[in-house]
Short mmCIF file of C-alpha atoms and ligand atoms in Angstrom, two decimals:
data_model
loop_
_atom_site.label_atom_id
_atom_site.label_comp_id
_atom_site.label_asym_id
_atom_site.label_seq_id
_atom_site.Cartn_x
_atom_site.Cartn_y
_atom_site.Cartn_z
CA MET A 41 115.88 117.82 139.02
CA MET A 42 118.49 120.51 138.43
CA TYR A 43 120.84 118.05 136.70
CA PHE A 44 118.78 118.07 133.50
CA GLU A 45 118.26 121.83 133.33
CA GLY A 46 119.59 123.11 129.98
CA LYS A 47 120.53 119.65 128.70
CA LYS A 48 119.58 118.52 125.18
CA TYR A 49 117.33 115.63 124.20
CA ASN A 50 116.18 113.75 121.13
CA VAL A 51 113.39 111.19 120.71
CA VAL A 52 113.54 108.60 117.91
CA THR A 53 110.14 107.12 117.07
CA TYR A 54 109.14 103.92 115.24
CA GLY A 55 105.68 102.45 114.62
CA CYS A 56 102.10 103.62 114.64
CA GLN A 57 100.31 106.91 115.47
CA MET A 58 99.99 105.66 119.02
CA ASN A 59 103.76 105.73 119.32
CA VAL A 60 104.05 109.06 117.53
CA HIS A 61 101.69 110.52 120.13
CA GLU A 62 103.47 108.79 123.00
CA SER A 63 106.69 110.43 121.85
CA GLU A 64 104.94 113.82 122.08
CA LYS A 65 104.24 113.00 125.72
CA ILE A 66 107.83 111.83 126.24
CA SER A 67 108.99 115.21 124.87
CA GLY A 68 106.69 116.80 127.44
CA ILE A 69 108.33 114.85 130.29
CA LEU A 70 111.81 115.85 129.11
CA GLN A 71 110.91 119.52 128.65
CA ASP A 72 109.34 119.58 132.11
CA LEU A 73 112.77 118.49 133.39
CA GLY A 74 114.23 121.60 131.72
CA MET A 75 115.69 120.04 128.58
CA THR A 76 115.53 121.36 125.02
CA LEU A 77 115.14 119.46 121.75
CA VAL A 78 118.02 118.92 119.32
CA ASN A 79 117.53 117.43 115.87
CA GLU A 80 120.26 114.77 115.95
CA PRO A 81 120.49 111.98 118.55
CA GLU A 82 124.30 112.26 118.29
CA LEU A 83 124.15 115.80 119.71
CA ALA A 84 121.85 114.98 122.62
CA ASP A 85 122.56 114.36 126.31
CA VAL A 86 119.45 112.20 126.59
CA VAL A 87 118.21 110.01 123.70
CA VAL A 88 114.96 108.08 123.92
CA PHE A 89 114.16 105.32 121.40
CA ASN A 90 110.42 104.70 121.29
CA THR A 91 110.29 101.34 119.54
CA CYS A 92 107.90 99.13 117.55
CA CYS A 93 107.87 95.36 117.01
CA ILE A 94 104.92 94.90 114.66
CA ARG A 95 107.19 93.38 111.98
CA GLU A 96 110.74 92.06 112.02
CA GLY A 97 111.93 94.98 109.89
CA ALA A 98 110.80 97.51 112.49
CA GLU A 99 112.74 95.66 115.19
CA ASP A 100 115.88 95.37 113.07
CA ARG A 101 115.83 99.07 112.22
CA ALA A 102 115.47 100.16 115.83
CA PHE A 103 118.11 97.74 117.06
CA SER A 104 120.76 98.82 114.58
CA ASN A 105 120.09 102.52 115.17
CA ILE A 106 120.39 102.09 118.93
CA ALA A 107 123.56 100.03 118.49
CA ALA A 108 125.02 102.80 116.29
CA LEU A 109 124.95 105.20 119.26
CA LYS A 110 127.51 103.12 121.12
CA LYS A 111 130.35 105.18 119.63
CA CYS A 112 128.77 108.49 120.75
CA LYS A 113 128.32 107.13 124.24
CA ALA A 114 131.97 106.07 124.33
CA LYS A 115 132.97 109.67 123.53
CA ASN A 116 130.41 111.18 125.88
CA PRO A 117 129.94 108.82 128.85
CA ASP A 118 127.37 111.18 130.42
CA MET A 119 124.98 110.58 127.54
CA ILE A 120 121.86 108.76 128.78
CA ILE A 121 120.15 106.35 126.38
CA ALA A 122 116.66 105.03 127.07
CA VAL A 123 114.74 102.38 125.12
CA CYS A 124 110.97 102.18 125.60
CA GLY A 125 107.85 101.15 123.72
CA CYS A 126 106.76 97.83 122.28
CA MET A 127 110.14 96.14 121.71
CA PRO A 128 111.14 95.78 125.38
CA GLN A 129 107.57 94.88 126.31
CA GLN A 130 107.48 91.61 124.31
CA LYS A 131 108.30 88.33 125.98
CA GLN A 132 109.97 86.59 123.04
CA GLY A 133 111.64 89.44 121.21
CA LYS A 134 114.29 88.83 118.57
CA TYR A 135 116.90 90.75 120.55
CA ASP A 136 117.85 90.44 124.21
CA LEU A 137 118.12 94.18 124.81
CA LYS A 138 119.58 93.83 128.29
CA LYS A 139 122.47 91.66 127.13
CA LYS A 140 122.99 92.96 123.61
CA LEU A 141 122.92 96.67 124.48
CA PRO A 142 124.92 96.96 127.72
CA PHE A 143 125.54 100.69 127.15
CA VAL A 144 121.81 101.51 127.24
CA ASP A 145 120.90 103.10 130.60
CA ILE A 146 117.14 102.62 130.73
CA VAL A 147 115.00 99.83 129.29
CA ILE A 148 111.27 100.14 130.04
CA GLY A 149 108.07 98.96 128.36
CA THR A 150 104.77 100.47 127.26
CA HIS A 151 103.10 100.30 130.68
CA ASN A 152 105.53 102.49 132.62
CA VAL A 153 106.70 105.03 130.05
CA ASN A 154 105.04 107.90 131.92
CA MET A 155 107.52 107.27 134.77
CA LEU A 156 110.45 108.06 132.48
CA GLY A 157 111.29 111.26 134.41
CA ALA A 158 111.69 109.32 137.66
CA TYR A 159 113.85 106.67 135.97
CA LEU A 160 116.16 109.34 134.50
CA THR A 161 116.63 110.86 137.92
CA ARG A 162 117.35 107.44 139.37
CA VAL A 163 120.08 106.77 136.77
CA VAL A 164 121.79 110.06 137.65
CA ASP A 165 121.48 109.44 141.41
CA THR A 166 122.57 105.80 141.50
CA LYS A 167 124.75 105.56 138.35
CA LYS A 168 123.04 102.21 137.78
CA ARG A 169 121.04 100.96 134.81
CA VAL A 170 117.27 100.76 135.09
CA TYR A 171 115.67 97.68 133.56
CA GLU A 172 111.96 97.63 134.36
CA VAL A 173 109.29 96.04 132.23
CA VAL A 174 105.97 95.55 134.01
CA ASP A 175 102.89 93.55 133.02
CA THR A 176 100.15 96.00 133.96
CA PRO A 177 99.77 99.73 133.34
CA ILE A 178 100.93 102.12 136.04
CA ASP A 179 99.10 105.44 136.35
CA LEU A 180 96.68 106.03 133.46
CA SER A 181 96.37 109.76 134.03
CA GLU A 182 97.31 111.95 131.10
CA ASN A 183 97.40 115.50 132.38
CA LYS A 184 101.06 116.02 131.60
CA THR A 185 102.75 118.38 129.19
CA THR A 186 102.54 117.21 125.57
CA ILE A 187 104.80 118.71 122.93
CA ARG A 188 102.85 118.29 119.70
CA ASP A 189 104.68 118.08 116.38
CA ASP A 190 101.82 119.11 114.12
CA LYS A 191 100.09 122.50 114.12
CA ILE A 192 96.90 121.40 112.34
CA ASN A 193 96.21 117.90 113.64
CA ALA A 194 96.34 116.78 117.27
CA TYR A 195 96.16 113.20 118.54
CA VAL A 196 94.01 112.26 121.53
CA ASN A 197 94.00 108.78 123.07
CA ILE A 198 90.53 107.40 123.75
CA ILE A 199 91.28 103.72 124.32
CA TYR A 200 94.44 101.74 125.03
CA GLY A 201 95.22 98.09 124.31
CA CYS A 202 93.47 95.48 122.18
CA ASN A 203 91.34 92.39 122.95
CA LYS A 204 91.22 90.96 119.45
CA PHE A 205 94.21 88.59 119.22
CA CYS A 206 94.55 88.35 115.46
CA THR A 207 96.84 85.34 114.99
CA TYR A 208 99.68 87.32 113.38
CA CYS A 209 99.69 90.31 115.71
CA ILE A 210 101.88 91.27 118.65
CA VAL A 211 99.89 94.33 119.75
CA PRO A 212 97.62 92.71 122.39
CA HIS A 213 100.75 91.19 123.95
CA VAL A 214 102.61 94.48 124.25
CA ARG A 215 99.75 96.91 124.87
CA GLY A 216 97.57 94.83 127.20
CA ARG A 217 93.77 94.64 127.34
CA GLU A 218 91.35 97.38 126.25
CA ARG A 219 91.06 100.30 128.64
CA SER A 220 88.79 103.22 127.70
CA ARG A 221 89.75 106.67 128.90
CA PRO A 222 87.09 108.46 130.98
CA TYR A 223 84.85 110.68 128.83
CA GLU A 224 85.42 113.78 130.95
CA ASP A 225 89.20 113.55 130.39
CA ILE A 226 88.78 113.18 126.64
CA LYS A 227 86.32 116.06 126.46
CA ALA A 228 88.60 118.35 128.46
CA GLU A 229 91.57 117.56 126.21
CA VAL A 230 89.61 118.05 122.96
CA LYS A 231 88.16 121.35 124.25
CA ASP A 232 91.61 122.59 125.16
CA LEU A 233 93.06 121.62 121.76
CA VAL A 234 90.19 123.27 119.86
CA SER A 235 90.71 126.48 121.87
CA LYS A 236 94.39 126.35 120.90
CA GLY A 237 93.41 126.34 117.22
CA TYR A 238 93.88 122.70 116.13
CA ARG A 239 91.53 122.05 113.20
CA TYR A 240 91.69 118.26 113.19
CA ILE A 241 91.51 116.12 116.32
CA THR A 242 92.37 112.47 115.68
CA LEU A 243 90.97 110.06 118.27
CA LEU A 244 93.40 107.20 118.74
CA GLY A 245 93.11 103.55 119.73
CA GLN A 246 94.02 100.11 118.34
CA ASN A 247 90.29 99.58 118.01
CA VAL A 248 88.44 102.86 118.65
CA ASN A 249 85.05 101.27 117.91
CA SER A 250 85.37 99.29 121.17
CA TYR A 251 85.28 102.54 123.14
CA GLY A 252 83.14 102.33 126.27
CA LYS A 253 82.70 98.55 126.45
CA ASP A 254 84.73 98.40 129.66
CA LEU A 255 83.24 101.54 131.23
CA ASN A 256 79.80 100.04 131.93
CA ASN A 257 78.11 103.41 131.67
CA GLY A 258 76.31 102.86 128.39
CA MET A 259 78.77 104.88 126.36
CA THR A 260 79.70 103.68 122.89
CA PHE A 261 82.03 105.03 120.24
CA ALA A 262 79.03 106.48 118.37
CA SER A 263 77.84 108.32 121.48
CA LEU A 264 81.36 109.56 122.23
CA LEU A 265 81.61 111.07 118.72
CA THR A 266 78.16 112.66 119.05
CA LYS A 267 79.03 114.23 122.41
CA LEU A 268 82.40 115.56 121.25
CA CYS A 269 80.68 117.25 118.28
CA GLN A 270 78.85 119.48 120.80
CA ILE A 271 82.13 121.20 121.64
CA GLU A 272 82.10 124.69 120.16
CA GLY A 273 84.66 125.79 117.60
CA GLU A 274 85.88 125.20 114.06
CA PHE A 275 87.29 121.67 114.03
CA LYS A 276 86.74 118.15 112.75
CA LEU A 277 87.15 114.76 114.40
CA LYS A 278 89.02 111.90 112.77
CA PHE A 279 89.53 108.49 114.34
CA MET A 280 91.71 105.45 113.90
CA THR A 281 91.78 102.50 113.85
CA SER A 282 88.37 100.95 113.22
CA HIS A 283 87.76 97.19 113.21
CA PRO A 284 85.21 95.66 110.79
CA ILE A 285 83.67 93.61 113.58
CA ASP A 286 82.88 96.65 115.79
CA PHE A 287 82.39 99.36 113.16
CA ASN A 288 78.61 99.61 112.68
CA LYS A 289 75.54 101.44 111.36
CA ASP A 290 75.35 103.74 114.39
CA ILE A 291 78.82 105.08 113.64
CA ILE A 292 77.95 105.51 109.94
CA LYS A 293 74.86 107.51 111.01
CA VAL A 294 76.99 109.85 113.13
CA MET A 295 79.48 110.28 110.27
CA LYS A 296 76.60 111.19 107.97
CA ARG A 297 74.80 113.49 110.42
CA GLU A 298 77.61 115.44 112.05
CA PRO A 299 79.46 118.03 109.95
CA LYS A 300 82.22 117.93 112.56
CA VAL A 301 83.05 114.29 111.83
CA ALA A 302 85.58 114.03 108.97
CA LYS A 303 84.35 112.12 105.93
CA CYS A 304 87.09 109.52 105.94
CA LEU A 305 87.40 106.00 107.28
CA HIS A 306 90.38 103.73 107.81
CA LEU A 307 88.95 100.22 107.88
CA PRO A 308 91.69 97.55 107.70
CA VAL A 309 90.54 94.48 105.82
CA GLN A 310 93.89 92.56 105.87
CA SER A 311 92.79 90.13 103.13
CA GLY A 312 90.10 89.84 100.46
CA ASN A 313 89.68 86.11 101.08
CA SER A 314 87.39 84.72 103.80
CA ASP A 315 89.48 81.59 104.46
CA VAL A 316 92.54 83.72 105.10
CA LEU A 317 90.48 86.03 107.32
CA PHE A 318 89.36 83.00 109.33
CA ARG A 319 92.94 81.85 109.87
CA MET A 320 93.83 85.41 110.87
CA ASN A 321 91.10 85.25 113.54
CA ARG A 322 89.56 88.45 112.20
CA HIS A 323 85.99 87.28 113.09
CA TYR A 324 84.40 88.54 109.85
CA ASN A 325 84.15 87.33 106.28
CA ILE A 326 84.46 89.31 103.10
CA ARG A 327 80.69 89.56 102.66
CA HIS A 328 80.36 91.32 105.98
CA TYR A 329 83.22 93.67 105.08
CA ASN A 330 81.68 94.50 101.70
CA LYS A 331 78.34 95.27 103.36
CA LEU A 332 80.01 97.75 105.70
CA ILE A 333 81.79 99.47 102.80
CA LYS A 334 78.56 99.67 100.82
CA ALA A 335 76.66 101.15 103.76
CA THR A 336 79.44 103.67 104.40
CA LYS A 337 79.57 104.80 100.76
CA ARG A 338 75.81 105.08 100.65
CA GLY A 339 75.57 106.99 103.94
CA VAL A 340 78.60 109.26 103.82
CA LYS A 341 78.83 111.31 100.61
CA ASN A 342 82.25 111.33 98.92
CA VAL A 343 83.76 109.35 101.80
CA SER A 344 87.50 108.67 101.57
CA LEU A 345 88.43 105.08 102.41
CA SER A 346 91.74 103.54 103.38
CA THR A 347 92.85 100.10 104.53
CA ASP A 348 95.68 97.83 105.70
CA ILE A 349 96.58 94.64 103.82
CA ILE A 350 98.86 91.73 104.72
CA VAL A 351 100.15 89.72 101.76
CA GLY A 352 101.67 86.26 102.05
CA PHE A 353 99.85 85.17 105.20
CA PRO A 354 100.45 81.42 105.80
CA GLY A 355 98.42 79.35 103.34
CA GLU A 356 97.56 82.30 101.07
CA SER A 357 97.08 80.74 97.64
CA GLU A 358 97.52 82.63 94.38
CA LYS A 359 93.72 82.70 94.12
CA ALA A 360 93.35 84.06 97.66
CA PHE A 361 95.84 86.78 96.84
CA GLU A 362 93.91 87.65 93.66
CA ASP A 363 90.78 87.99 95.82
CA THR A 364 92.56 90.82 97.64
CA VAL A 365 93.45 92.52 94.36
CA LYS A 366 89.81 92.18 93.28
CA LEU A 367 88.68 93.81 96.51
CA LEU A 368 90.93 96.82 95.91
CA LYS A 369 89.46 97.23 92.43
CA LYS A 370 85.94 97.03 93.82
CA VAL A 371 86.27 99.29 96.88
CA LYS A 372 88.63 101.88 95.35
CA TYR A 373 90.52 103.03 98.42
CA ASP A 374 92.24 106.40 98.50
CA GLN A 375 95.12 104.81 100.36
CA VAL A 376 96.29 101.25 100.91
CA PHE A 377 98.95 100.35 103.47
CA ALA A 378 100.25 96.94 102.43
CA PHE A 379 102.75 94.75 104.28
CA MET A 380 104.39 91.40 103.76
CA TYR A 381 103.43 88.98 106.53
CA SER A 382 106.16 88.94 109.16
CA LYS A 383 106.47 85.96 111.50
CA ARG A 384 106.20 86.96 115.17
CA THR A 385 107.60 84.29 117.46
CA GLY A 386 105.00 82.81 119.79
CA LYS A 387 102.01 84.08 117.81
CA PRO A 388 99.69 81.34 116.47
CA ALA A 389 100.25 82.20 112.78
CA SER A 390 103.98 81.55 113.13
CA ILE A 391 103.35 77.79 113.39
CA LEU A 392 100.61 77.52 110.75
CA PRO A 393 101.47 75.21 107.83
CA ASN A 394 102.30 76.53 104.34
CA GLN A 395 104.36 79.57 105.27
CA ILE A 396 104.98 81.61 102.11
CA ASP A 397 108.46 82.24 100.66
CA GLU A 398 109.83 85.75 101.00
CA SER A 399 110.26 85.98 97.21
CA VAL A 400 106.58 85.17 96.66
CA LYS A 401 105.50 87.69 99.30
CA ASN A 402 107.65 90.29 97.61
CA LYS A 403 106.18 89.57 94.20
CA ARG A 404 102.63 89.80 95.57
CA LEU A 405 103.32 93.04 97.41
CA ASN A 406 104.72 94.64 94.27
CA LYS A 407 101.79 93.48 92.18
CA LEU A 408 99.30 94.81 94.74
CA LEU A 409 101.02 98.20 94.92
CA ARG A 410 101.14 98.40 91.11
CA GLU A 411 97.41 97.71 90.87
CA GLN A 412 96.66 100.30 93.55
CA LYS A 413 98.74 102.92 91.76
CA PHE A 414 96.67 102.34 88.66
CA ILE A 415 93.42 102.57 90.66
CA SER A 416 94.57 105.81 92.35
CA LYS A 417 95.23 107.39 88.96
CA GLN A 418 91.73 106.53 87.78
CA MET A 419 90.25 107.82 91.02
CA LEU A 420 91.66 111.27 90.44
CA ASN A 421 89.27 111.55 87.48
CA ASP A 422 86.36 110.45 89.71
CA CYS A 423 86.94 113.53 91.89
CA VAL A 424 86.22 116.01 89.08
CA GLY A 425 82.83 117.64 89.54
CA LYS A 426 82.55 116.62 93.18
CA THR A 427 82.45 119.00 96.15
CA TYR A 428 84.53 118.47 99.28
CA ASN A 429 84.61 120.36 102.56
CA CYS A 430 88.31 121.24 102.86
CA LEU A 431 90.75 123.02 105.12
CA VAL A 432 92.51 125.85 103.27
CA VAL A 433 96.30 125.70 103.71
CA VAL A 434 99.12 127.73 102.20
CA HIS A 435 102.40 125.86 101.54
CA ASN A 436 105.35 127.83 100.15
CA GLY A 437 103.02 130.47 98.78
CA VAL A 438 100.71 127.92 97.10
CA THR A 439 97.08 127.86 98.27
CA MET A 440 95.20 124.57 98.39
CA GLY A 441 92.33 122.80 100.04
CA LEU A 442 92.94 119.60 101.97
CA THR A 443 90.10 117.08 101.87
CA ASP A 444 89.37 115.04 105.00
CA GLY A 445 91.08 112.13 103.25
CA GLY A 446 94.21 114.23 102.74
CA ARG A 447 93.86 115.00 99.02
CA GLU A 448 95.20 118.34 97.82
CA ILE A 449 93.08 120.58 95.62
CA TYR A 450 94.88 123.58 94.14
CA LEU A 451 93.05 126.89 94.47
CA PRO A 452 93.41 130.30 92.87
CA ASN A 453 95.99 132.21 94.93
CA ASP A 454 93.53 134.91 95.97
CA SER A 455 91.83 132.25 98.16
CA ASN A 456 94.59 132.54 100.75
CA ALA A 457 92.48 134.93 102.87
CA LEU A 458 90.57 131.82 103.91
CA GLU A 459 93.70 130.07 105.18
CA ASN A 460 93.05 127.80 108.16
CA HIS A 461 89.28 127.68 107.64
CA PHE A 462 86.99 124.94 106.33
CA VAL A 463 85.26 125.73 103.04
CA ASP A 464 83.40 123.80 100.34
CA ILE A 465 85.52 123.33 97.24
CA LYS A 466 84.33 122.11 93.86
CA VAL A 467 86.89 120.17 91.86
CA GLU A 468 86.96 121.54 88.33
CA GLY A 469 89.78 119.69 86.66
CA ILE A 470 93.19 118.04 86.73
CA ARG A 471 96.44 119.86 86.00
CA ASN A 472 99.83 118.11 86.09
CA HIS A 473 98.28 115.07 87.84
CA LYS A 474 96.86 117.36 90.54
CA LEU A 475 93.32 118.42 91.28
CA SER A 476 92.30 122.04 90.91
CA GLY A 477 89.12 123.66 92.12
CA VAL A 478 87.22 126.71 93.26
CA ILE A 479 85.61 127.72 96.52
CA LYS A 480 81.86 127.26 96.44
CA CYS A 481 80.84 128.89 99.66
CA GLN A 482 82.28 129.35 103.09
CA LYS A 483 81.02 126.92 105.66
CA SER A 484 82.41 126.75 109.13
CA HIS A 485 81.29 124.44 111.88
CA GLN A 486 80.83 126.83 114.77
N1 LIG B 506 94.69 97.87 115.33
C1 LIG B 506 94.86 98.06 113.97
C2 LIG B 506 96.30 98.19 113.53
C3 LIG B 506 97.31 97.23 114.04
S1 LIG B 506 98.96 97.27 113.46
C4 LIG B 506 94.08 96.98 113.25
O1 LIG B 506 93.50 96.12 113.83
O2 LIG B 506 94.01 97.00 112.04
C5 LIG B 506 98.88 97.97 111.85
C6 LIG B 506 98.89 96.99 110.73
O3 LIG B 506 100.08 96.23 110.73
C7 LIG B 506 97.80 95.95 110.76
O4 LIG B 506 96.57 96.43 110.32
C8 LIG B 506 98.35 94.88 109.87
O5 LIG B 506 98.01 95.11 108.53
C9 LIG B 506 99.85 95.03 110.02
N2 LIG B 506 100.45 93.91 110.77
C10 LIG B 506 100.23 93.54 112.03
N3 LIG B 506 100.95 92.44 112.35
C11 LIG B 506 101.66 92.10 111.24
C12 LIG B 506 102.57 91.07 110.92
N4 LIG B 506 102.91 90.12 111.80
N5 LIG B 506 103.11 91.03 109.67
C13 LIG B 506 102.77 91.97 108.75
N6 LIG B 506 101.91 92.96 109.00
C14 LIG B 506 101.35 93.04 110.23
FE1 LIG B 507 96.52 93.57 116.10
FE2 LIG B 507 94.21 92.57 115.38
FE3 LIG B 507 94.37 94.05 117.62
FE4 LIG B 507 94.63 95.21 115.25
S1 LIG B 507 92.78 94.17 116.04
S2 LIG B 507 95.93 95.51 117.02
S3 LIG B 507 95.66 93.66 114.02
S4 LIG B 507 95.30 92.04 117.27
FE1 LIG B 508 104.29 98.98 116.63
FE2 LIG B 508 103.52 98.94 119.08
FE3 LIG B 508 102.24 100.46 117.35
S1 LIG B 508 104.17 97.20 117.93
S2 LIG B 508 102.51 99.37 115.44
S3 LIG B 508 104.32 100.69 117.99
S4 LIG B 508 101.36 99.36 119.08
#
């Protein structure tokens, strides 16, 4: 539509990688309409808020930032504001977006975001608001323009939705049931990205290990990974998020065997206490989780581990919390993403007895983060003497290797000829709390 030609847009994103990637597709839709990106929402003709409702804080932040645009809209009545993503999709959200934000032009959910272009045109044509939240996905095809933010890493969706229904979580309610993307589509997208020079391809899904279950063609996540490794070129595959109930030995085998699979694993545990895990409806106990970690460490040399933790889940005793701290000490994660439990209206955990005070949650979160900081410091020493296959990057004239887990290893500056290639780097020491190393030999995965 000619109307949008030359106009300016901005997209404000909250939430997980899934949303970050969705915003890249939203940018694609807007650029296809002829618009260009500006850095400030205040300067834009079209502003899209891609929202998250995983915790109350995420909702509050989005709501107040949208509300703050009211003044801009008053000055520039032609400004079009759209709100999409997980917040409008929920049935019992904290805010009634339709009533509380009357100046917002478009409110849509997660299932119809790829129709955003049509909704924008409709607003211009009819001068009426669009409020459309639907229960089932419309049009799963993904062959649209995507404006990617990162030059090294590219996200690729492999599965949408979640079937797990953890008792605290809103995701299955706002993203629907699991739907695997056809293999041929995924392969074509990965091939295209590799040919464009992306070195890391991150396969995305709320539970990537469930890939294929709904396709009924025998494909599994392990076989998907194996097949994608056949694609020619210098690249590595990452994936997130894994679930301890579906992550298995077959996947560990592929991680061990295939040089093109990054040696890192994000495996959210949520709690180190089996009673809490039961109330969370996670379907595994801590013994099972520990077994998986042990098998991964044994199978995948120098693997980098990360996890998500919720502190202060209803009924979490001091002892149960300490079990989580113990787990962190035992596993030694490279990264821990920890959150205070946030009540989501209508979710089973919100009516469990023994809800924990905010002050206690806060205390536990701080203690956990303090412990992890200490562990991370110690782990730096563990890296010395080890060899990692790294991507060589040059930032502001400084040359370093990036491990699959995202650690930086400083290199002698004459290594910059190898920029943008994978090489083996041996860590030799620590300088100013940073690792330093030397290149062992060049190894590319052609
Ligand atoms: N599918 C992934 C990630 C889901 S959301 C998984 O199963 O792990 C990302 C993280 O947010 C979760 O792992 C969990 O740690 C956290 N989270 C989800 N709901 C929450 C809630 N109500 N309160 C606090 N943290 C929550
Ligand atoms: Fe939420 Fe659980 Fe699904 Fe993860 S597996 S998205 S935590 S319901
Ligand atoms: Fe948030 Fe939705 Fe992701 S609730 S964490 S943006 S799936």
